[in-house]
PDB file of C-alpha atoms in Angstrom:
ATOM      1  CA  UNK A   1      61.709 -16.001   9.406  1.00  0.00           C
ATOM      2  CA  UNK A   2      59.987 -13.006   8.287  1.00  0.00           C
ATOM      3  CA  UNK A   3      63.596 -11.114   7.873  1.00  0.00           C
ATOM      4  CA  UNK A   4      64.846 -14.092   5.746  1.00  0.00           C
ATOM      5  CA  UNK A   5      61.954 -13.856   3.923  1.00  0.00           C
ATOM      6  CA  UNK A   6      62.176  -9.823   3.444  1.00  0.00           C
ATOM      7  CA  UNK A   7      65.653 -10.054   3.016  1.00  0.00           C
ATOM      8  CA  UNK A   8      65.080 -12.464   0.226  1.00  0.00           C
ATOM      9  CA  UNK A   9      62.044 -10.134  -1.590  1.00  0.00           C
ATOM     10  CA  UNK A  10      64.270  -7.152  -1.477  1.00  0.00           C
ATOM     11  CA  UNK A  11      67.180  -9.150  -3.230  1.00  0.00           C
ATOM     12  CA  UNK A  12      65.323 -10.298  -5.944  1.00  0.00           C
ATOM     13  CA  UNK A  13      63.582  -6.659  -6.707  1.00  0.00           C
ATOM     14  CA  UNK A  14      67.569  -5.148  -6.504  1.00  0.00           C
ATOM     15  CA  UNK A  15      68.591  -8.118  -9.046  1.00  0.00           C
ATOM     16  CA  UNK A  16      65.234  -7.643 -11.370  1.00  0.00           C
ATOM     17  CA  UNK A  17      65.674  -3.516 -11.087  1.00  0.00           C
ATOM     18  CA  UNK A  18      69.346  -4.027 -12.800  1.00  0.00           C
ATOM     19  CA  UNK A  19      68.203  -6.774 -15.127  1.00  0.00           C
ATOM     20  CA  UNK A  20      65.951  -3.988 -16.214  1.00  0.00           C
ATOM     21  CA  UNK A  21      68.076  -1.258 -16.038  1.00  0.00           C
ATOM     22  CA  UNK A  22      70.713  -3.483 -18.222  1.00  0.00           C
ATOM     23  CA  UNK A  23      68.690  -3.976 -21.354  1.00  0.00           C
ATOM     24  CA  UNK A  24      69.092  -1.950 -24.373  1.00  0.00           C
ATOM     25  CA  UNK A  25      65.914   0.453 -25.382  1.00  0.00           C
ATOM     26  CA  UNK A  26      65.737   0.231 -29.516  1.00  0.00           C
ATOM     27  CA  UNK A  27      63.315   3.088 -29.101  1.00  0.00           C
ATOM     28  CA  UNK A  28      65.213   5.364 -26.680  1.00  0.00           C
ATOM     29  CA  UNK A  29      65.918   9.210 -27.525  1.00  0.00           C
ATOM     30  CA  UNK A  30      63.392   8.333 -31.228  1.00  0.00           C
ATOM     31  CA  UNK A  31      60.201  10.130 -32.153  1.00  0.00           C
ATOM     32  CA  UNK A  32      57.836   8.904 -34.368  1.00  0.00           C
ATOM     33  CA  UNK A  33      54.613   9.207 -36.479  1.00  0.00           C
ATOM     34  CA  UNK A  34      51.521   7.038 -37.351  1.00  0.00           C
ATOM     35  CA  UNK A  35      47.814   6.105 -37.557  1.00  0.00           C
ATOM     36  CA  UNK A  36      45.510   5.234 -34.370  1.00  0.00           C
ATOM     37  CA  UNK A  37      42.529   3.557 -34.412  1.00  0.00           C
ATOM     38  CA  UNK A  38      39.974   2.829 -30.622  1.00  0.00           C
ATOM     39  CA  UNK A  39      36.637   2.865 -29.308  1.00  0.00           C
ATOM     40  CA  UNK A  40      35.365   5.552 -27.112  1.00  0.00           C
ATOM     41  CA  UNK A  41      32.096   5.178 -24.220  1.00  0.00           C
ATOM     42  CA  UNK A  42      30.890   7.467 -21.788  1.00  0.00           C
ATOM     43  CA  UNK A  43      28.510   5.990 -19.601  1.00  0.00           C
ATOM     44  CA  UNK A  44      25.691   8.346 -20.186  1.00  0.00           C
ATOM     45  CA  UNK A  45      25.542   7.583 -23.467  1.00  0.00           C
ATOM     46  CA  UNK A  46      23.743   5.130 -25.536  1.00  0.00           C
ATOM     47  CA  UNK A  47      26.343   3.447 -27.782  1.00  0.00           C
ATOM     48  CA  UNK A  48      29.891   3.715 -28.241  1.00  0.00           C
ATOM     49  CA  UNK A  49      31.605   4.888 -30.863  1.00  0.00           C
ATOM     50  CA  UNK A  50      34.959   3.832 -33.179  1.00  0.00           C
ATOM     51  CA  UNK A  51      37.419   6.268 -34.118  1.00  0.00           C
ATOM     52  CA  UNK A  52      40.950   7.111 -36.525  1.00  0.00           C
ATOM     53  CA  UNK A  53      43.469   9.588 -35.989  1.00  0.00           C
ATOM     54  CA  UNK A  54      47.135  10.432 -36.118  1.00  0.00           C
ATOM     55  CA  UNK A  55      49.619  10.112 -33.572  1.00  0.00           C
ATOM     56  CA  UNK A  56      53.479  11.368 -33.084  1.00  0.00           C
ATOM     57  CA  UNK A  57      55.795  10.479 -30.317  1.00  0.00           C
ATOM     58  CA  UNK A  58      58.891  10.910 -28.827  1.00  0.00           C
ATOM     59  CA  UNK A  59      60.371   8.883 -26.305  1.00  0.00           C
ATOM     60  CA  UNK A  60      63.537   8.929 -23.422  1.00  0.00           C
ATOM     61  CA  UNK A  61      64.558   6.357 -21.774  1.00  0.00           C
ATOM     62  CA  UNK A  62      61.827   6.668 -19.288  1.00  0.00           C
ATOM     63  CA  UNK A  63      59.522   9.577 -19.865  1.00  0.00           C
ATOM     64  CA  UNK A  64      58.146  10.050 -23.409  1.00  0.00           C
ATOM     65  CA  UNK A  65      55.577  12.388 -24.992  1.00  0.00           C
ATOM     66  CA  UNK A  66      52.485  12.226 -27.238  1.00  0.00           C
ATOM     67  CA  UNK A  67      50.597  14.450 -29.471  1.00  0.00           C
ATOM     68  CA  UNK A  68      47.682  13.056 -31.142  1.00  0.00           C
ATOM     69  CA  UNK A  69      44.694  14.406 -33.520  1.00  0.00           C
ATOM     70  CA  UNK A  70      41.253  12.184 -33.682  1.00  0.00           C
ATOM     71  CA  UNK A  71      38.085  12.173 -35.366  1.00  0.00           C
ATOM     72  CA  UNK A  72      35.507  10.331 -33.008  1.00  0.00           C
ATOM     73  CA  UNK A  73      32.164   8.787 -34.756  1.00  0.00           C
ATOM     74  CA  UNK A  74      28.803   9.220 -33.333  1.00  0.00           C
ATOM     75  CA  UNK A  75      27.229   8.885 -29.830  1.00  0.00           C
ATOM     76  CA  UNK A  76      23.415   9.327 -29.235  1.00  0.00           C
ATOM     77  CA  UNK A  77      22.540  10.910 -25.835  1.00  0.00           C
ATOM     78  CA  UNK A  78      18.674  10.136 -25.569  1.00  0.00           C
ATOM     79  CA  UNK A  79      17.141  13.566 -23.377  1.00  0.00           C
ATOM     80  CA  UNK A  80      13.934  14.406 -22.354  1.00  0.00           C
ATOM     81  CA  UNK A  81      12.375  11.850 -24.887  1.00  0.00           C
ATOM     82  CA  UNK A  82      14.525  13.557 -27.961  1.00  0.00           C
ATOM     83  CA  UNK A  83      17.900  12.430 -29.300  1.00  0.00           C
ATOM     84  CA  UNK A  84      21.075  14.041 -29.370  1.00  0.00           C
ATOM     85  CA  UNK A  85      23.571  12.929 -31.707  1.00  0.00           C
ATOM     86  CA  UNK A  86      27.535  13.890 -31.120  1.00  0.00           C
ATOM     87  CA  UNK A  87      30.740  13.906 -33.143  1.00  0.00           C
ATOM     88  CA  UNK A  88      34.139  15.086 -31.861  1.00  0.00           C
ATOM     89  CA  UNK A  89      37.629  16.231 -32.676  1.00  0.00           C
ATOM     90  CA  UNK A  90      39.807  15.433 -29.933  1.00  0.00           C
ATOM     91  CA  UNK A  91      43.277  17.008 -29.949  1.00  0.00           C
ATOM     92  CA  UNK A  92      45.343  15.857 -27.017  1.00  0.00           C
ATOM     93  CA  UNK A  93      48.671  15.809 -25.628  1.00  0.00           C
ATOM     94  CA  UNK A  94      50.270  13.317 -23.250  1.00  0.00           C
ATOM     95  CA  UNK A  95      53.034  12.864 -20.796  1.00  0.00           C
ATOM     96  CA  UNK A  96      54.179   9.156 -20.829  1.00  0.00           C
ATOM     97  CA  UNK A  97      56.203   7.435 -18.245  1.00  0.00           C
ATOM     98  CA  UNK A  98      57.949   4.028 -18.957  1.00  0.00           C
ATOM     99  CA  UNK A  99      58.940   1.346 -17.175  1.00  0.00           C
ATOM    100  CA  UNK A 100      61.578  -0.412 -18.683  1.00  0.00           C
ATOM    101  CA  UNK A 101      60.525  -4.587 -18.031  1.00  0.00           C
ATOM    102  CA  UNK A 102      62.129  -5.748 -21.302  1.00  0.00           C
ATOM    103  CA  UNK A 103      63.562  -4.347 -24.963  1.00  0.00           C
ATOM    104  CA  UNK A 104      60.207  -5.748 -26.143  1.00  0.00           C
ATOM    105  CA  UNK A 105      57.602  -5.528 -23.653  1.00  0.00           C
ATOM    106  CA  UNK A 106      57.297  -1.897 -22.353  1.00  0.00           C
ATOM    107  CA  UNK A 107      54.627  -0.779 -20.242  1.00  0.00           C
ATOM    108  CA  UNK A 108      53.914   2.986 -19.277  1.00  0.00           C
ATOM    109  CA  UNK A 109      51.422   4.759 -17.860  1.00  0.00           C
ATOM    110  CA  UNK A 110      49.576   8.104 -18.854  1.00  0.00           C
ATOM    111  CA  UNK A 111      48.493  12.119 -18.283  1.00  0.00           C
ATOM    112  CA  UNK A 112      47.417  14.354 -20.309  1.00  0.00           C
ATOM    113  CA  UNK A 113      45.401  17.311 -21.671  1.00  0.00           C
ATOM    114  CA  UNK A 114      43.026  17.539 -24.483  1.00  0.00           C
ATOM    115  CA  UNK A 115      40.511  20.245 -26.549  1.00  0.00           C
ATOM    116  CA  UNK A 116      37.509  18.736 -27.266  1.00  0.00           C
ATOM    117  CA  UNK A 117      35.603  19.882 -30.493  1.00  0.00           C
ATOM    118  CA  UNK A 118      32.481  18.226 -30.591  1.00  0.00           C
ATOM    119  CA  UNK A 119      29.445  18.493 -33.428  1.00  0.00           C
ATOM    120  CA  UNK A 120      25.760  18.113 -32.222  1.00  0.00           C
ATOM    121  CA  UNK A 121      22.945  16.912 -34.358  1.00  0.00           C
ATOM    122  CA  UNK A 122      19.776  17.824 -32.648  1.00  0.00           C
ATOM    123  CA  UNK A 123      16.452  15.888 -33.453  1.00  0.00           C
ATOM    124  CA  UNK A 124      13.334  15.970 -31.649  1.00  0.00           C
ATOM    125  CA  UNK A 125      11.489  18.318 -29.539  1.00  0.00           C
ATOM    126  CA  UNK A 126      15.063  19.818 -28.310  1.00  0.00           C
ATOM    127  CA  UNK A 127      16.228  21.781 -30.812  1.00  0.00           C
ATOM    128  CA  UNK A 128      16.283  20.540 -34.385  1.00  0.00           C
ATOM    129  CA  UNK A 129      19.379  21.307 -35.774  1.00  0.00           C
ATOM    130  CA  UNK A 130      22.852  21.330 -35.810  1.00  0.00           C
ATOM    131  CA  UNK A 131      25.358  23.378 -33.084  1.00  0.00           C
ATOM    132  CA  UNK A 132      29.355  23.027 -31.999  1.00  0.00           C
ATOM    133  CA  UNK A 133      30.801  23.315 -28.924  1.00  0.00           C
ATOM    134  CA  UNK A 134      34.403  23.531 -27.240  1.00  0.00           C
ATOM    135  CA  UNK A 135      35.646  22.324 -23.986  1.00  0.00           C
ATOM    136  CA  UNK A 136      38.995  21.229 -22.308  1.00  0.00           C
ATOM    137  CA  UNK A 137      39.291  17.079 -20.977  1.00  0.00           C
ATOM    138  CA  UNK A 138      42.487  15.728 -19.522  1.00  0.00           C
ATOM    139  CA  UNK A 139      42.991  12.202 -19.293  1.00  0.00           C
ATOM    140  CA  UNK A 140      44.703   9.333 -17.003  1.00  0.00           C
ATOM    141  CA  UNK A 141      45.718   5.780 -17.789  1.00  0.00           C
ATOM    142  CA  UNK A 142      48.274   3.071 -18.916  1.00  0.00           C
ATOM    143  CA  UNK A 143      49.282   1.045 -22.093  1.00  0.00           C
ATOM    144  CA  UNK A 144      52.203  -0.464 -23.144  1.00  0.00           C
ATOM    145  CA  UNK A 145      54.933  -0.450 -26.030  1.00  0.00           C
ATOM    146  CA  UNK A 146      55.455  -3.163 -28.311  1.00  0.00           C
ATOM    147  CA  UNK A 147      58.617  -2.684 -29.550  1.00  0.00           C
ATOM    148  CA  UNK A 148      58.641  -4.901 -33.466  1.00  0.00           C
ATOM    149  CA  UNK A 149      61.702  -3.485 -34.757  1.00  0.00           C
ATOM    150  CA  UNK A 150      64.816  -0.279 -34.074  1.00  0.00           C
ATOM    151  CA  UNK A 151      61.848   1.829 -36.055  1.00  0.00           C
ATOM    152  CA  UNK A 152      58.569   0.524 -35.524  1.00  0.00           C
ATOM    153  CA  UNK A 153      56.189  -0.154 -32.595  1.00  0.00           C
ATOM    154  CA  UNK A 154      52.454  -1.108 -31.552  1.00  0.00           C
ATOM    155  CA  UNK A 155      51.310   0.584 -28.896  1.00  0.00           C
ATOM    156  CA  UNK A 156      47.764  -0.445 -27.285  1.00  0.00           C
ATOM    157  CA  UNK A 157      46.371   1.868 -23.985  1.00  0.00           C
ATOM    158  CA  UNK A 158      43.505   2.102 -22.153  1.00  0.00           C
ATOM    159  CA  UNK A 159      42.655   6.004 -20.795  1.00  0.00           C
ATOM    160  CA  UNK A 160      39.877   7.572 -18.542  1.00  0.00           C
ATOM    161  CA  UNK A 161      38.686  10.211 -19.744  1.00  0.00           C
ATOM    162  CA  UNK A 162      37.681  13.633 -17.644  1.00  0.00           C
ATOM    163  CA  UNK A 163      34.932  15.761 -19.810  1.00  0.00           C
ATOM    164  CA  UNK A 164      31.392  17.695 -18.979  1.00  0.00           C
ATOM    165  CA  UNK A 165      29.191  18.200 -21.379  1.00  0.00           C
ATOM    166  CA  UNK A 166      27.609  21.431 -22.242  1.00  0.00           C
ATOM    167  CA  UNK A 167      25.699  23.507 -19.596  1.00  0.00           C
ATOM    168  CA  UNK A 168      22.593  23.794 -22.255  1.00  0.00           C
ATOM    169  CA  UNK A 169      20.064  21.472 -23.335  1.00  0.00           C
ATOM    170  CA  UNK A 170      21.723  18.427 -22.879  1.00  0.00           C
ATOM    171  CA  UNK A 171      21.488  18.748 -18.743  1.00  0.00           C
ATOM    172  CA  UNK A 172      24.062  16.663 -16.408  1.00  0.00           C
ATOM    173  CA  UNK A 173      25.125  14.110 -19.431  1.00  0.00           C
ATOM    174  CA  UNK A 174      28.707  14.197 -19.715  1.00  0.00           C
ATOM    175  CA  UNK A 175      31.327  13.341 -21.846  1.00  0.00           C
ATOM    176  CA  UNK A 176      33.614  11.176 -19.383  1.00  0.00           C
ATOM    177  CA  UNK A 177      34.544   7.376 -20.202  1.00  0.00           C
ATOM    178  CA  UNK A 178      36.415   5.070 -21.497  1.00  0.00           C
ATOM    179  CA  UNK A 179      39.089   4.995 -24.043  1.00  0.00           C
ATOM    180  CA  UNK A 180      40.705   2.231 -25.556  1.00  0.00           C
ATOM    181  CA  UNK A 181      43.137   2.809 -28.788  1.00  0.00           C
ATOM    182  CA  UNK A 182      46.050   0.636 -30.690  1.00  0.00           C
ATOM    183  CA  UNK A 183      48.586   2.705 -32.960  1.00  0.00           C
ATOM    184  CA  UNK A 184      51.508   2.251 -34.762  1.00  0.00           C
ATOM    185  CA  UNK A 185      54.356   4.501 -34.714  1.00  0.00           C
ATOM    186  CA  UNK A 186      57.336   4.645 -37.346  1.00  0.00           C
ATOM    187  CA  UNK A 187      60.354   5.846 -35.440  1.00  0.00           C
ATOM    188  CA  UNK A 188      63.046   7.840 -36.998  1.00  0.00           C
TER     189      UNK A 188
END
């Protein structure tokens, strides 16, 4: 019984794999430009924050890649009885890998790298005033493709993201959380 059944399971995966592998891609060998918009938390943190930015992609069959340039509103980090407000430019690249369910339903998942330029606003008994700060994040996660025409797609992801804070005033907080964006890219 348990061969019939494996035998069975192992058929149907075969059969779905060249389903798969038989639909067209509109989006194959394309690259692409347009806006992104998400909402970024790190746990240590006291709110989240929204954010906008740009995004350009390019895209195989399978394996695709993403460049993208964001401007991240504020967090407050509350330390030592003083706040710490933060900003950040985020420029990040990503490595995408696809797998190809249907021409309009396209999931992938996600790697990457990113530099991390991030504004402080000090108030309290920390240091009043203002500093900057640079550090390198990378990121993991998964999302998928919504394919709405041959030039034009929504793509929504969800990311973890890898990043200490500064070694200074602010202690052990870090930077690390979660990342959820939507974008839409106009292929060409």
């Amino acid at each position: 019984m348990k061969f019939l059944l494996s035998t069975i399971a192992c058929a149907m995966l075969f059969a779905f794999s060249n389903v798969a592998h038989a639909q067209t891609n509109p989006l194959k060998d394309k690259s692409g430009i347009g806006p992104k918009i998400g909402y970024y938390k790190a746990p240590d943190a006291d709110d989240g924050t929204m954010f906008v930015g740009f995004q350009s992609r390019s895209r195989g069959d399978v394996f695709g890649f993403e460049f993208a340039a964001e401007y991240r509103g504020e967090q407050s980090y509350t330390v030592s009885g003083s706040e710490v407000t933060t900003r950040q430019i985020p420029i990040t690249a990503s490595l995408l890998m696809f797998v190809p369910v249907a021409p309009n339903f396209q999931p992938y998942g996600l790697a990457g790298l990113g530099a991390y330029y991030t504004f402080y606003d000090y108030e309290g008994g920390l240091n009043n005033g203002d500093d900057a700060d640079f550090n390198i994040g990378y990121h993991l996660g998964f999302g998928a493709d919504l394919p709405l025409s041959n030039s034009a797609a929504l793509n929504v992801d969800y990311r973890y993201l890898f990043l200490d804070g500064p070694d200074d005033s602010l202690g052990d907080k870090e930077f690390s959380g979660n990342v959820i964006s939507a974008g839409l890219t106009f292929y060409f």
